[in-house]
């Protein structure tokens, strides 16, 4: 029988396994709406071309400059946000906000955005956008930025999930952490039945959020703006495995 996690802990600034899962559920909406928006445009390949090996692509420049602007106003002060280009961020121009320190400092700076970037452009995008070029490069890049930020936030939220799981069962996790045993950590933090529910729910949301809405009930429903099975597959193949990767990485240094 599958293990049942203790969700009663409320020591961690009120964070519980239930509350972090509620946040993951809400983030599904953001991810699915951002995919729907990106699917309005064709692939638009000139955005991703490099003129040379050294010069950045258009999308890279747009994401980098957007992050720099958002950094000045505090986006990356939040422990839930992780930049794609952490090396070129300007200083804050506003007073810092005092976010509660929930995460263990050693794991707080884990950043797997390079992997998320590569997967998004090479594997994911071709699955849900039509081929073609309509010249709308900047609006398309703005949609890519939305998708990347939503996916990155969700995947790195694994740090909070891992923290809550550790606080709930310090003995079990502590043993595996001291042994630096990644496989045992992966087994401890995996809930197959939860993953099954997530896959079904995101497919259902994609169907509901992406349907044509007509005032006339007799109108035939058009096809969904993003294919629900693609969204479910995206969660199965990338979103959940990468969240678990972040959880394991975080736990490995939880006792440092
Ligand atoms: O809900 C959890 O316990 C999580 O760790 C999150 C998550 C997910 O990515 O959705 C990841 C691993 C679990 O197997 C189930 C779900």
mmCIF file of C-alpha atoms and ligand atoms in Angstrom, residues 17 21 24 154 161 165 189-192 194-195 198 239-240 243-244 247, ligand 1:
data_model
loop_
_atom_site.group_PDB
_atom_site.id
_atom_site.type_symbol
_atom_site.label_atom_id
_atom_site.label_comp_id
_atom_site.label_asym_id
_atom_site.label_seq_id
_atom_site.Cartn_x
_atom_site.Cartn_y
_atom_site.Cartn_z
ATOM 1 C CA UNK A 17 2.104 19.353 2.519
ATOM 2 C CA UNK A 21 0.068 20.988 -2.976
ATOM 3 C CA UNK A 24 0.982 23.464 -7.154
ATOM 4 C CA UNK A 154 6.442 25.291 -10.430
ATOM 5 C CA UNK A 161 7.644 20.564 -1.033
ATOM 6 C CA UNK A 165 8.376 16.577 3.713
ATOM 7 C CA UNK A 189 9.201 11.593 -1.798
ATOM 8 C CA UNK A 190 7.286 9.873 -4.592
ATOM 9 C CA UNK A 191 3.492 9.455 -4.361
ATOM 10 C CA UNK A 192 2.337 7.581 -7.447
ATOM 11 C CA UNK A 194 -0.827 11.915 -6.468
ATOM 12 C CA UNK A 195 1.048 11.958 -9.780
ATOM 13 C CA UNK A 198 -2.120 15.540 -11.345
ATOM 14 C CA UNK A 239 7.274 18.891 -14.998
ATOM 15 C CA UNK A 240 6.943 16.243 -12.290
ATOM 16 C CA UNK A 243 10.182 18.887 -9.607
ATOM 17 C CA UNK A 244 11.355 15.625 -8.051
ATOM 18 C CA UNK A 247 13.345 17.909 -4.304
HETATM 19 O O1 LIG B 1 2.797 16.315 -4.070
HETATM 20 C C1 LIG B 1 3.942 15.907 -3.819
HETATM 21 O O2 LIG B 1 4.175 15.165 -2.856
HETATM 22 C C2 LIG B 1 5.065 16.283 -4.679
HETATM 23 O O3 LIG B 1 6.209 16.006 -4.360
HETATM 24 C C3 LIG B 1 4.812 16.932 -5.997
HETATM 25 C C4 LIG B 1 4.748 15.904 -7.122
HETATM 26 C C5 LIG B 1 4.502 16.739 -8.412
HETATM 27 O O4 LIG B 1 5.472 17.133 -9.038
HETATM 28 O O5 LIG B 1 3.324 17.009 -8.703
HETATM 29 C C6 LIG B 1 6.059 15.221 -7.208
HETATM 30 C C7 LIG B 1 6.251 14.026 -6.611
HETATM 31 C C8 LIG B 1 5.169 13.200 -6.053
HETATM 32 O O6 LIG B 1 5.291 11.882 -6.480
HETATM 33 C C9 LIG B 1 3.836 13.743 -6.354
HETATM 34 C C10 LIG B 1 3.653 14.953 -6.916
#
